[in-house]
């Protein structure tokens, strides 16, 4: 059906695999959070999808190697996702500007990426309660960004918060970078 733009089925106790929404060619927002969906993340989405929330389900597996085209808000918290964050998700050339990327409360591992491109204005990235390792740095992108990592980001995490002031037409600004990192002992 071409007239359906938003589907909100949050908290309805739905179970089974995530249904295909390919027939909803103009679907822009899909919220299936707080249900009992199982299986893996969908490989593809309708072409105009910009908001997807699958938080609080029983979805397993890894993150797809390529981001969903056009996605701006992606809620994948409280799932059972594992593996690392694909490099394509964090490159400056990626055609995405997240307003929200929530990967918290999963079993993601690997080196915590340096988000240098895909964070939109006033964007939020939450990667807390995972098992990342390495040293964290965030490139200044002249936008206000909040990155939540918490002290539970990973026992092998090292490094320090890099929160630099940036210069723009209006002068020097601190862009509200918020990162908690537990240092390895």
mmCIF file of C-alpha atoms in Angstrom:
data_model
loop_
_atom_site.group_PDB
_atom_site.id
_atom_site.type_symbol
_atom_site.label_atom_id
_atom_site.label_comp_id
_atom_site.label_asym_id
_atom_site.label_seq_id
_atom_site.Cartn_x
_atom_site.Cartn_y
_atom_site.Cartn_z
ATOM 1 C CA UNK A 1 0.000 0.000 0.000
ATOM 2 C CA UNK A 2 1.602 3.258 -1.149
ATOM 3 C CA UNK A 3 -0.293 5.453 1.325
ATOM 4 C CA UNK A 4 1.191 3.976 4.531
ATOM 5 C CA UNK A 5 4.004 6.214 5.837
ATOM 6 C CA UNK A 6 4.262 5.162 9.496
ATOM 7 C CA UNK A 7 3.790 1.846 11.274
ATOM 8 C CA UNK A 8 3.957 1.764 15.083
ATOM 9 C CA UNK A 9 3.499 -1.714 16.557
ATOM 10 C CA UNK A 10 5.528 -1.060 19.712
ATOM 11 C CA UNK A 11 4.719 -3.014 22.853
ATOM 12 C CA UNK A 12 2.010 -5.248 21.419
ATOM 13 C CA UNK A 13 3.591 -8.574 22.425
ATOM 14 C CA UNK A 14 4.181 -9.598 18.811
ATOM 15 C CA UNK A 15 6.405 -12.637 18.197
ATOM 16 C CA UNK A 16 8.050 -14.442 15.316
ATOM 17 C CA UNK A 17 10.304 -13.100 12.586
ATOM 18 C CA UNK A 18 10.205 -9.478 11.512
ATOM 19 C CA UNK A 19 7.691 -9.387 8.668
ATOM 20 C CA UNK A 20 8.733 -8.098 5.246
ATOM 21 C CA UNK A 21 7.537 -4.570 4.614
ATOM 22 C CA UNK A 22 8.565 -4.454 0.959
ATOM 23 C CA UNK A 23 4.970 -3.894 -0.174
ATOM 24 C CA UNK A 24 4.855 -0.641 1.783
ATOM 25 C CA UNK A 25 6.958 1.233 -0.742
ATOM 26 C CA UNK A 26 6.544 4.680 0.875
ATOM 27 C CA UNK A 27 7.020 3.560 4.489
ATOM 28 C CA UNK A 28 9.217 6.092 6.307
ATOM 29 C CA UNK A 29 8.923 5.151 9.986
ATOM 30 C CA UNK A 30 8.720 1.695 11.516
ATOM 31 C CA UNK A 31 8.600 0.993 15.250
ATOM 32 C CA UNK A 32 8.560 -2.672 16.256
ATOM 33 C CA UNK A 33 10.207 -2.102 19.642
ATOM 34 C CA UNK A 34 9.221 -3.818 22.883
ATOM 35 C CA UNK A 35 7.941 -7.037 21.373
ATOM 36 C CA UNK A 36 9.192 -10.615 21.118
ATOM 37 C CA UNK A 37 10.524 -10.645 17.556
ATOM 38 C CA UNK A 38 13.264 -13.211 16.888
ATOM 39 C CA UNK A 39 15.677 -13.862 14.064
ATOM 40 C CA UNK A 40 18.177 -11.442 12.563
ATOM 41 C CA UNK A 41 18.058 -7.864 11.361
ATOM 42 C CA UNK A 42 16.307 -7.381 8.027
ATOM 43 C CA UNK A 43 18.644 -7.275 5.025
ATOM 44 C CA UNK A 44 16.661 -4.570 3.281
ATOM 45 C CA UNK A 45 14.035 -1.958 4.054
ATOM 46 C CA UNK A 46 11.542 0.012 1.994
ATOM 47 C CA UNK A 47 13.352 2.688 -0.057
ATOM 48 C CA UNK A 48 12.167 5.758 1.892
ATOM 49 C CA UNK A 49 12.685 4.398 5.424
ATOM 50 C CA UNK A 50 14.299 7.001 7.678
ATOM 51 C CA UNK A 51 13.305 5.769 11.175
ATOM 52 C CA UNK A 52 13.613 2.182 12.409
ATOM 53 C CA UNK A 53 13.210 1.037 16.021
ATOM 54 C CA UNK A 54 13.693 -2.629 16.846
ATOM 55 C CA UNK A 55 14.818 -2.077 20.463
ATOM 56 C CA UNK A 56 13.863 -4.590 23.172
ATOM 57 C CA UNK A 57 13.300 -7.681 21.046
ATOM 58 C CA UNK A 58 15.092 -11.036 20.851
ATOM 59 C CA UNK A 59 16.946 -10.328 17.615
ATOM 60 C CA UNK A 60 20.374 -11.940 17.237
ATOM 61 C CA UNK A 61 23.270 -11.848 14.804
ATOM 62 C CA UNK A 62 25.541 -9.107 13.589
ATOM 63 C CA UNK A 63 25.057 -5.658 12.136
ATOM 64 C CA UNK A 64 24.621 -5.578 8.354
ATOM 65 C CA UNK A 65 27.808 -4.733 6.451
ATOM 66 C CA UNK A 66 26.148 -1.721 4.818
ATOM 67 C CA UNK A 67 23.796 0.739 6.408
ATOM 68 C CA UNK A 68 20.215 0.907 5.328
ATOM 69 C CA UNK A 69 19.972 3.679 2.700
ATOM 70 C CA UNK A 70 18.438 6.875 4.043
ATOM 71 C CA UNK A 71 18.177 5.786 7.681
ATOM 72 C CA UNK A 72 18.463 8.711 10.129
ATOM 73 C CA UNK A 73 17.193 7.185 13.358
ATOM 74 C CA UNK A 74 18.148 3.614 14.207
ATOM 75 C CA UNK A 75 17.220 2.009 17.526
ATOM 76 C CA UNK A 76 18.887 -1.363 18.008
ATOM 77 C CA UNK A 77 19.295 -1.421 21.788
ATOM 78 C CA UNK A 78 18.595 -4.325 24.117
ATOM 79 C CA UNK A 79 18.965 -6.978 21.437
ATOM 80 C CA UNK A 80 21.529 -9.788 21.281
ATOM 81 C CA UNK A 81 23.680 -8.360 18.510
ATOM 82 C CA UNK A 82 27.312 -9.435 18.358
ATOM 83 C CA UNK A 83 30.376 -8.770 16.241
ATOM 84 C CA UNK A 84 31.891 -5.411 15.470
ATOM 85 C CA UNK A 85 30.578 -2.220 13.930
ATOM 86 C CA UNK A 86 31.317 -2.359 10.193
ATOM 87 C CA UNK A 87 33.799 0.220 8.918
ATOM 88 C CA UNK A 88 31.296 1.403 6.316
ATOM 89 C CA UNK A 89 29.067 2.673 9.129
ATOM 90 C CA UNK A 90 31.601 5.237 10.334
ATOM 91 C CA UNK A 91 33.405 6.539 7.266
ATOM 92 C CA UNK A 92 33.034 10.183 6.384
ATOM 93 C CA UNK A 93 31.926 9.142 2.899
ATOM 94 C CA UNK A 94 28.899 7.299 4.283
ATOM 95 C CA UNK A 95 25.727 9.034 3.018
ATOM 96 C CA UNK A 96 24.076 9.057 6.426
ATOM 97 C CA UNK A 97 23.512 11.698 9.038
ATOM 98 C CA UNK A 98 22.182 9.998 12.146
ATOM 99 C CA UNK A 99 19.969 11.898 14.508
ATOM 100 C CA UNK A 100 19.935 8.806 16.719
ATOM 101 C CA UNK A 101 21.987 5.648 16.651
ATOM 102 C CA UNK A 102 21.351 3.446 19.686
ATOM 103 C CA UNK A 103 23.403 0.261 19.822
ATOM 104 C CA UNK A 104 23.426 0.023 23.623
ATOM 105 C CA UNK A 105 22.915 -3.148 25.649
ATOM 106 C CA UNK A 106 24.163 -5.648 23.087
ATOM 107 C CA UNK A 107 27.231 -7.883 22.874
ATOM 108 C CA UNK A 108 29.125 -5.826 20.290
ATOM 109 C CA UNK A 109 32.912 -6.158 20.346
ATOM 110 C CA UNK A 110 35.953 -4.916 18.502
ATOM 111 C CA UNK A 111 37.542 -1.509 18.450
ATOM 112 C CA UNK A 112 35.214 1.355 19.248
ATOM 113 C CA UNK A 113 35.026 3.342 15.999
ATOM 114 C CA UNK A 114 35.883 7.008 15.607
ATOM 115 C CA UNK A 115 32.644 8.546 14.369
ATOM 116 C CA UNK A 116 33.914 11.061 11.851
ATOM 117 C CA UNK A 117 31.044 11.518 9.465
ATOM 118 C CA UNK A 118 27.595 10.069 10.020
ATOM 119 C CA UNK A 119 26.395 12.110 13.004
ATOM 120 C CA UNK A 120 23.715 14.689 12.304
ATOM 121 C CA UNK A 121 23.164 18.005 14.035
ATOM 122 C CA UNK A 122 22.316 17.423 17.704
ATOM 123 C CA UNK A 123 22.781 13.710 17.032
ATOM 124 C CA UNK A 124 23.102 11.045 19.695
ATOM 125 C CA UNK A 125 25.050 7.827 19.532
ATOM 126 C CA UNK A 126 24.677 5.405 22.443
ATOM 127 C CA UNK A 127 27.100 2.485 22.455
ATOM 128 C CA UNK A 128 27.008 1.769 26.182
ATOM 129 C CA UNK A 129 26.853 -1.704 27.722
ATOM 130 C CA UNK A 130 28.857 -3.450 25.012
ATOM 131 C CA UNK A 131 32.361 -4.946 25.050
ATOM 132 C CA UNK A 132 34.410 -2.609 22.881
ATOM 133 C CA UNK A 133 38.176 -2.293 23.166
ATOM 134 C CA UNK A 134 40.837 0.112 21.960
ATOM 135 C CA UNK A 135 41.286 3.851 22.266
ATOM 136 C CA UNK A 136 38.419 6.227 21.698
ATOM 137 C CA UNK A 137 38.552 9.541 19.859
ATOM 138 C CA UNK A 138 35.791 11.601 18.289
ATOM 139 C CA UNK A 139 36.542 13.963 15.449
ATOM 140 C CA UNK A 140 35.075 17.429 15.798
ATOM 141 C CA UNK A 141 32.363 17.835 13.197
ATOM 142 C CA UNK A 142 31.016 21.330 13.981
ATOM 143 C CA UNK A 143 27.760 19.956 15.311
ATOM 144 C CA UNK A 144 26.511 19.328 18.809
ATOM 145 C CA UNK A 145 26.867 15.619 19.423
ATOM 146 C CA UNK A 146 26.298 13.465 22.448
ATOM 147 C CA UNK A 147 28.057 10.120 22.527
ATOM 148 C CA UNK A 148 27.204 7.917 25.482
ATOM 149 C CA UNK A 149 29.670 5.154 26.185
ATOM 150 C CA UNK A 150 29.427 4.667 29.977
ATOM 151 C CA UNK A 151 31.930 2.922 32.174
ATOM 152 C CA UNK A 152 30.523 -0.419 31.004
ATOM 153 C CA UNK A 153 31.646 -0.048 27.421
ATOM 154 C CA UNK A 154 34.322 -2.687 27.685
ATOM 155 C CA UNK A 155 36.863 -3.990 30.130
ATOM 156 C CA UNK A 156 39.706 -3.544 27.641
ATOM 157 C CA UNK A 157 38.898 0.063 26.808
ATOM 158 C CA UNK A 158 41.722 2.559 27.158
ATOM 159 C CA UNK A 159 42.380 6.156 26.275
ATOM 160 C CA UNK A 160 40.726 9.386 27.248
ATOM 161 C CA UNK A 161 37.933 11.605 26.125
ATOM 162 C CA UNK A 162 38.949 13.896 23.315
ATOM 163 C CA UNK A 163 36.662 16.873 23.566
ATOM 164 C CA UNK A 164 38.089 19.736 21.588
ATOM 165 C CA UNK A 165 36.633 23.123 20.988
ATOM 166 C CA UNK A 166 35.877 23.802 17.349
ATOM 167 C CA UNK A 167 35.984 26.989 15.408
ATOM 168 C CA UNK A 168 33.090 28.053 13.218
ATOM 169 C CA UNK A 169 31.772 31.350 11.870
ATOM 170 C CA UNK A 170 30.385 32.166 15.307
ATOM 171 C CA UNK A 171 33.699 31.629 17.090
ATOM 172 C CA UNK A 172 34.874 28.829 19.315
ATOM 173 C CA UNK A 173 32.280 26.404 20.656
ATOM 174 C CA UNK A 174 32.343 23.335 22.841
ATOM 175 C CA UNK A 175 29.947 20.999 21.079
ATOM 176 C CA UNK A 176 28.762 19.080 24.097
ATOM 177 C CA UNK A 177 30.669 15.865 23.561
ATOM 178 C CA UNK A 178 29.744 13.516 26.355
ATOM 179 C CA UNK A 179 31.699 10.308 26.607
ATOM 180 C CA UNK A 180 32.421 8.118 29.594
ATOM 181 C CA UNK A 181 35.307 5.738 29.170
ATOM 182 C CA UNK A 182 36.598 3.273 31.732
ATOM 183 C CA UNK A 183 40.362 2.985 31.652
ATOM 184 C CA UNK A 184 41.878 -0.466 31.709
ATOM 185 C CA UNK A 185 43.776 -1.353 34.862
#
